[in-house]
Tab-separated table of C-alpha atoms in Angstrom:
chain	number	residue	atom	x	y	z
K	21	MET	CA	2.279	24.262	-3.631
K	22	PRO	CA	-1.051	25.287	-5.289
K	23	PHE	CA	-1.956	24.470	-8.918
K	24	LYS	CA	-0.088	26.620	-11.439
K	25	SER	CA	-1.336	25.609	-14.928
K	26	GLU	CA	-3.700	28.016	-16.666
K	27	LEU	CA	-7.184	26.597	-17.186
K	28	PRO	CA	-8.307	25.968	-20.843
K	29	ASN	CA	-11.156	28.450	-20.599
K	30	TRP	CA	-14.197	27.427	-22.684
K	31	GLU	CA	-17.428	29.282	-21.876
K	32	ASN	CA	-19.732	28.130	-24.715
K	33	LYS	CA	-21.943	25.519	-23.067
K	34	GLY	CA	-23.031	24.021	-26.377
K	35	GLN	CA	-25.620	21.216	-26.442
K	36	ALA	CA	-25.211	17.723	-25.080
K	37	PRO	CA	-25.536	14.786	-27.471
K	38	SER	CA	-28.545	12.565	-27.002
K	39	SER	CA	-28.299	9.787	-24.467
K	40	SER	CA	-28.411	7.180	-27.256
K	41	LYS	CA	-25.473	8.875	-29.000
K	42	ARG	CA	-23.471	8.981	-25.802
K	43	ILE	CA	-24.099	5.224	-25.432
K	44	ALA	CA	-23.232	4.369	-29.038
K	45	GLY	CA	-20.256	6.711	-29.267
K	46	TRP	CA	-18.597	7.852	-32.489
K	47	LEU	CA	-19.208	5.792	-35.605
K	48	ALA	CA	-17.300	5.707	-38.851
K	49	GLN	CA	-17.844	8.774	-41.005
K	50	ASP	CA	-19.441	10.718	-38.100
K	51	ARG	CA	-18.931	14.469	-38.217
K	52	PRO	CA	-19.844	15.787	-34.714
K	53	PRO	CA	-21.804	19.043	-34.656
K	54	ALA	CA	-20.118	22.146	-33.246
K	55	GLU	CA	-22.637	22.266	-30.381
K	56	TRP	CA	-21.569	18.806	-29.228
K	57	MET	CA	-17.887	19.803	-29.287
K	58	ASN	CA	-18.661	23.005	-27.392
K	59	TRP	CA	-20.542	20.971	-24.803
K	60	PHE	CA	-17.566	18.593	-24.366
K	61	PHE	CA	-14.904	21.333	-24.114
K	62	ASN	CA	-17.046	23.341	-21.656
K	63	ARG	CA	-17.574	20.245	-19.484
K	64	VAL	CA	-13.824	19.515	-19.423
K	65	TYR	CA	-13.079	23.145	-18.556
K	66	LYS	CA	-15.647	23.191	-15.702
K	67	PHE	CA	-14.344	19.893	-14.348
K	68	LEU	CA	-10.737	21.128	-14.261
K	69	GLN	CA	-11.890	24.400	-12.740
K	70	GLU	CA	-13.604	22.511	-9.914
K	71	ILE	CA	-10.431	20.519	-9.243
K	72	GLN	CA	-8.349	23.698	-8.995
K	73	GLU	CA	-10.845	25.470	-6.761
K	74	ARG	CA	-11.826	22.606	-4.467
K	75	GLY	CA	-8.963	20.131	-4.658
K	76	ILE	CA	-5.547	20.250	-2.960
K	77	SER	CA	-2.126	19.638	-4.415
K	78	LYS	CA	0.351	17.032	-3.221
K	79	ASP	CA	2.308	19.680	-1.292
K	80	GLU	CA	-0.847	21.057	0.312
K	81	TYR	CA	-1.855	17.539	1.350
K	82	LYS	CA	1.547	17.109	2.989
K	83	GLU	CA	0.980	20.355	4.931
K	84	VAL	CA	-2.287	18.920	6.250
K	85	GLU	CA	-0.513	15.707	7.238
K	86	ASP	CA	2.211	17.691	9.011
K	87	PHE	CA	-0.431	19.747	10.814
K	88	ARG	CA	-1.853	16.536	12.245
K	89	LYS	CA	1.467	15.963	14.005
K	90	ASP	CA	1.972	17.478	17.445
K	91	SER	CA	5.239	18.934	18.750
K	92	ALA	CA	6.332	15.435	19.835
K	93	GLY	CA	5.910	14.100	16.270
K	94	THR	CA	2.809	12.012	17.014
K	95	THR	CA	0.268	11.936	14.151
K	96	HIS	CA	-3.370	12.381	15.204
K	97	ALA	CA	-6.114	11.081	12.894
K	98	ASP	CA	-8.436	13.554	14.598
K	99	ILE	CA	-7.004	17.073	14.258
K	100	SER	CA	-8.996	18.196	17.305
K	101	LYS	CA	-6.934	15.785	19.460
K	102	ARG	CA	-3.741	17.260	18.039
K	103	LEU	CA	-5.001	20.761	18.832
K	104	SER	CA	-5.944	19.685	22.357
K	105	SER	CA	-2.398	18.411	22.859
K	106	GLU	CA	-0.894	21.679	21.612
K	107	ILE	CA	-3.311	23.793	23.660
K	108	SER	CA	-2.340	21.865	26.784
K	109	ILE	CA	1.340	22.612	26.131
K	110	LEU	CA	0.576	26.286	25.451
K	111	LYS	CA	-1.374	26.563	28.704
K	112	LYS	CA	1.620	25.256	30.651
K	113	GLU	CA	3.948	27.671	28.863
K	114	ASN	CA	1.527	30.523	29.480
K	115	ALA	CA	1.406	29.693	33.185
K	116	LYS	CA	5.201	30.002	33.294
K	117	LEU	CA	5.045	33.327	31.448
K	118	VAL	CA	2.433	34.634	33.886
K	119	GLU	CA	4.650	33.617	36.799
K	120	SER	CA	7.630	35.281	35.124
K	121	THR	CA	5.671	38.462	34.416
K	122	THR	CA	4.397	38.602	37.986
K	123	ALA	CA	7.914	38.191	39.333
K	124	THR	CA	9.169	41.097	37.241
K	125	GLY	CA	6.165	43.354	37.600
K	126	ILE	CA	6.883	46.727	39.203
K	127	PRO	CA	4.683	47.251	42.290
K	128	LEU	CA	2.487	50.324	42.449
K	129	ASN	CA	4.329	51.486	45.554
K	130	ALA	CA	7.763	51.313	43.894
K	131	GLY	CA	9.800	54.495	43.725
K	132	THR	CA	10.487	56.311	40.460
K	133	PRO	CA	13.824	55.833	38.624
K	134	ASN	CA	15.748	59.081	38.601
K	135	PHE	CA	18.069	60.553	35.991
K	136	SER	CA	19.684	63.860	36.893
K	137	ARG	CA	22.172	66.361	35.494
K	138	ALA	CA	22.296	69.850	36.956
K	139	THR	CA	23.372	71.628	33.763
K	140	THR	CA	22.789	71.543	30.024
K	141	ARG	CA	24.792	69.133	27.886
K	142	THR	CA	25.806	69.356	24.245
K	143	TYR	CA	26.085	65.980	22.551
K	144	LYS	CA	26.639	65.397	18.819
K	145	GLY	CA	25.666	68.958	18.006
K	146	ARG	CA	22.495	69.018	20.073
K	147	THR	CA	22.067	70.792	23.408
K	148	TYR	CA	20.055	68.971	26.075
K	149	PRO	CA	18.452	70.895	28.967
K	150	ALA	CA	19.303	70.100	32.563
K	151	ASN	CA	17.934	66.705	33.683
K	152	SER	CA	17.124	65.783	30.075
K	153	PRO	CA	18.651	62.371	29.275
K	154	VAL	CA	20.635	61.507	26.162
K	155	PHE	CA	19.761	58.315	24.314
K	156	ASP	CA	22.337	56.788	21.993
K	157	MET	CA	23.787	53.388	21.032
K	158	GLY	CA	20.503	51.686	21.855
K	159	GLY	CA	20.091	52.951	25.383
K	160	LEU	CA	20.457	55.656	28.032
K	161	LEU	CA	23.838	57.392	28.093
K	162	VAL	CA	25.075	58.284	31.580
K	163	ASP	CA	28.368	60.107	32.204
K	164	PRO	CA	29.137	60.661	35.902
K	165	SER	CA	32.072	62.946	34.950
K	166	LEU	CA	29.382	65.427	33.859
K	167	SER	CA	27.552	64.992	37.178
K	168	GLU	CA	24.985	62.711	35.529
K	169	SER	CA	23.409	59.978	37.603
K	170	PHE	CA	20.821	57.266	37.088
K	171	THR	CA	19.481	55.736	40.290
K	172	ILE	CA	16.736	53.301	41.294
K	173	PRO	CA	15.067	53.343	44.742
K	174	THR	CA	15.350	49.773	46.058
K	175	ALA	CA	12.282	49.854	48.339
K	176	ASN	CA	9.546	47.472	47.115
K	177	ILE	CA	11.720	46.450	44.150
K	178	LEU	CA	14.799	44.667	45.511
K	179	ASN	CA	14.819	42.364	48.524
K	180	ALA	CA	17.984	41.092	50.168
K	181	ASN	CA	16.391	37.669	50.653
K	182	GLU	CA	16.089	36.805	46.982
K	183	GLY	CA	16.098	38.374	43.535
K	184	THR	CA	17.676	38.878	40.121
K	185	VAL	CA	18.947	41.947	38.284
K	186	GLU	CA	19.473	41.683	34.521
K	187	VAL	CA	21.338	44.498	32.834
K	188	GLY	CA	22.829	45.370	29.447
K	189	ILE	CA	25.776	47.788	29.420
K	190	VAL	CA	27.986	49.399	26.779
K	191	PRO	CA	31.179	50.635	28.513
K	192	LEU	CA	32.562	53.877	27.098
K	193	VAL	CA	35.798	53.683	29.083
K	194	LEU	CA	37.887	50.782	30.339
K	195	VAL	CA	39.635	51.591	33.628
K	196	ASP	CA	39.960	49.952	37.025
K	197	THR	CA	37.127	49.948	39.580
K	198	VAL	CA	34.279	50.847	37.237
K	199	HIS	CA	31.074	50.437	39.258
K	200	TYR	CA	27.635	49.445	37.969
K	201	CYS	CA	24.439	48.501	39.839
K	202	ARG	CA	25.976	49.614	43.130
K	203	ILE	CA	24.007	49.411	46.372
K	204	ASP	CA	25.794	50.386	49.571
K	205	TYR	CA	24.756	48.415	52.630
K	206	PRO	CA	23.632	50.491	55.657
K	207	SER	CA	26.581	49.058	57.615
K	208	THR	CA	29.620	48.340	55.413
K	209	GLY	CA	30.193	46.660	52.083
K	210	ARG	CA	28.188	46.801	48.907
K	211	PHE	CA	26.202	44.958	46.261
K	212	LEU	CA	28.302	45.630	43.158
K	213	LEU	CA	28.834	44.787	39.508
K	214	SER	CA	32.259	46.075	38.525
K	215	MET	CA	34.742	46.124	35.655
K	216	SER	CA	38.527	46.418	35.463
K	217	SER	CA	40.899	47.982	32.949
K	218	LYS	CA	41.630	44.456	31.670
K	219	GLY	CA	37.988	43.893	30.754
K	220	THR	CA	37.219	41.656	33.722
K	221	ILE	CA	33.600	41.732	34.932
K	222	SER	CA	32.900	40.823	38.560
K	223	PHE	CA	30.008	40.666	41.021
K	224	ALA	CA	30.215	40.873	44.823
K	225	MET	CA	27.823	41.072	47.772
K	226	ASP	CA	30.465	41.704	50.399
K	227	GLU	CA	33.114	44.192	51.498
K	228	SER	CA	34.837	46.081	48.673
K	229	THR	CA	37.937	43.966	49.342
K	230	GLY	CA	36.000	40.753	50.017
K	231	VAL	CA	35.184	37.726	47.862
K	232	TYR	CA	33.641	38.074	44.413
K	233	ILE	CA	32.846	36.217	41.192
K	234	ALA	CA	34.801	37.290	38.102
K	235	THR	CA	35.141	36.545	34.405
K	236	ALA	CA	38.416	36.189	32.562
K	237	ALA	CA	40.053	39.324	31.175
K	238	GLY	CA	38.907	40.734	27.850
K	239	VAL	CA	35.189	40.089	28.260
K	240	ALA	CA	34.247	43.771	28.612
K	241	LYS	CA	35.231	45.985	25.687
K	242	VAL	CA	34.778	49.678	24.954
K	243	ASN	CA	31.711	50.430	22.824
K	244	GLU	CA	30.567	46.782	22.879
K	245	ILE	CA	27.529	45.649	24.824
K	246	PHE	CA	27.714	42.966	27.475
K	247	THR	CA	24.804	41.534	29.450
K	248	ALA	CA	24.952	40.484	33.073
K	249	ALA	CA	22.524	38.745	35.400
K	250	LEU	CA	23.082	39.135	39.136
K	251	ARG	CA	21.203	36.577	41.209
K	252	TRP	CA	21.024	35.971	44.955
K	253	ASN	CA	19.107	33.616	47.228
K	254	HIS	CA	19.417	33.632	51.026
K	255	LYS	CA	17.548	30.333	51.342
K	256	ALA	CA	19.948	28.596	48.931
K	257	LYS	CA	22.860	30.459	50.577
K	258	GLU	CA	24.394	31.577	47.280
K	259	TYR	CA	24.751	34.369	44.761
K	260	SER	CA	25.653	33.936	41.083
K	261	LEU	CA	26.942	35.891	38.100
K	262	PHE	CA	25.927	35.307	34.470
K	263	VAL	CA	27.637	37.233	31.656
K	264	ASN	CA	26.544	37.151	28.014
K	265	GLY	CA	24.293	34.200	28.695
K	266	LYS	CA	26.962	32.078	30.394
K	267	LYS	CA	27.096	31.185	34.085
K	268	VAL	CA	30.391	32.509	35.456
K	269	GLY	CA	30.285	31.280	39.051
K	270	VAL	CA	28.628	30.993	42.464
K	271	ARG	CA	29.584	32.319	45.902
K	272	TYR	CA	28.229	31.848	49.414
K	273	TYR	CA	25.572	34.341	50.504
K	274	ASP	CA	23.958	34.881	53.888
K	275	ARG	CA	21.575	37.812	54.233
K	276	THR	CA	22.078	37.961	57.993
K	277	VAL	CA	25.736	38.996	57.550
K	278	LYS	CA	25.032	42.336	55.832
K	279	GLY	CA	21.305	42.718	56.366
K	280	ASP	CA	18.995	44.693	54.108
K	281	PHE	CA	20.077	46.589	51.020
K	282	GLY	CA	20.653	50.318	51.069
K	283	SER	CA	17.923	52.611	49.786
K	284	THR	CA	19.334	53.341	46.308
K	285	MET	CA	20.975	51.516	43.408
K	286	SER	CA	23.401	53.629	41.354
K	287	VAL	CA	23.128	51.956	37.964
K	288	ILE	CA	26.046	53.772	36.261
K	289	HIS	CA	28.097	54.892	39.227
K	290	ASN	CA	31.467	56.404	38.310
K	291	ASN	CA	32.351	56.055	34.612
K	292	ALA	CA	30.474	56.755	31.381
K	293	ALA	CA	28.395	53.932	29.899
K	294	VAL	CA	25.155	53.230	28.057
K	295	ILE	CA	22.481	51.226	29.829
K	296	THR	CA	20.512	49.222	27.241
K	297	LYS	CA	18.467	46.902	29.448
K	298	LEU	CA	17.432	46.772	33.094
K	299	ARG	CA	15.136	44.145	34.568
K	300	PHE	CA	14.386	43.424	38.229
K	301	SER	CA	12.874	40.194	39.554
K	302	ASN	CA	11.771	39.421	43.088
K	303	ILE	CA	12.760	35.776	42.626
K	304	ALA	CA	16.103	34.074	42.023
K	305	ARG	CA	15.501	33.177	38.396
K	306	PRO	CA	16.530	29.641	37.320
K	307	ASP	CA	19.647	29.037	35.229
K	308	LYS	CA	17.631	28.155	32.115
K	309	GLU	CA	16.118	31.650	32.057
K	310	LEU	CA	19.499	33.360	32.340
K	311	THR	CA	21.600	31.278	29.935
K	312	TYR	CA	21.523	31.227	26.159
């Protein structure tokens, strides 16, 4: 920490003793003149002032020593080498961030998300005009029982070959066959995140009665947010479900079985919920980016 003691301020510069007196020093019975004492006290004050202004404390020196260490704990005598090491690491991390940003960037030719409600809605004492969304609990409130819908055109955003959808949801009801992020295939079957009355969360890319990945009961709770990541990769022949930062499971996936996705994703399909987060990626994101 920096110096704390108050300086013994002494501004009178006085007059320095002669060089011969400074060599001889004090002698018996000497009575030093006031000007000599002022000179001495002023010199001591200026010296201490210079130490406080230009010196560093023990703690500050330790901070400098710590700064010379890179993230691996190696101490560099030349700070510029330490900085070069850190800059190299930052460049690698930045390259990953650029790749991540590119993968999640929305193309210019992507369709516009659409929220709709044909009539007005009164919520918590406020009346909202038709097609005017309600935001509460940290996100967008959608209640299909009031003919509200929130849909995303899949063209140029989601590709059946590979991708990831990350979503945060606050369920407002807990019943069977609650559907989120639903995409109907042009033939039969659907891409679907669903929830049961027991609080089970599941993900399927098959027929409605086909195979799926599911959590244990009690994971989804009314008025409590859960996060889910839905990942698929035709090349790896698998799709995966992550819930609340944990990998739940993996199932076999072959794009040629169902073909391309349908044209629209219904984010909150049939029961009221709040959508707090929605992220699309055109790559199958690695486990380390989906777990925490």
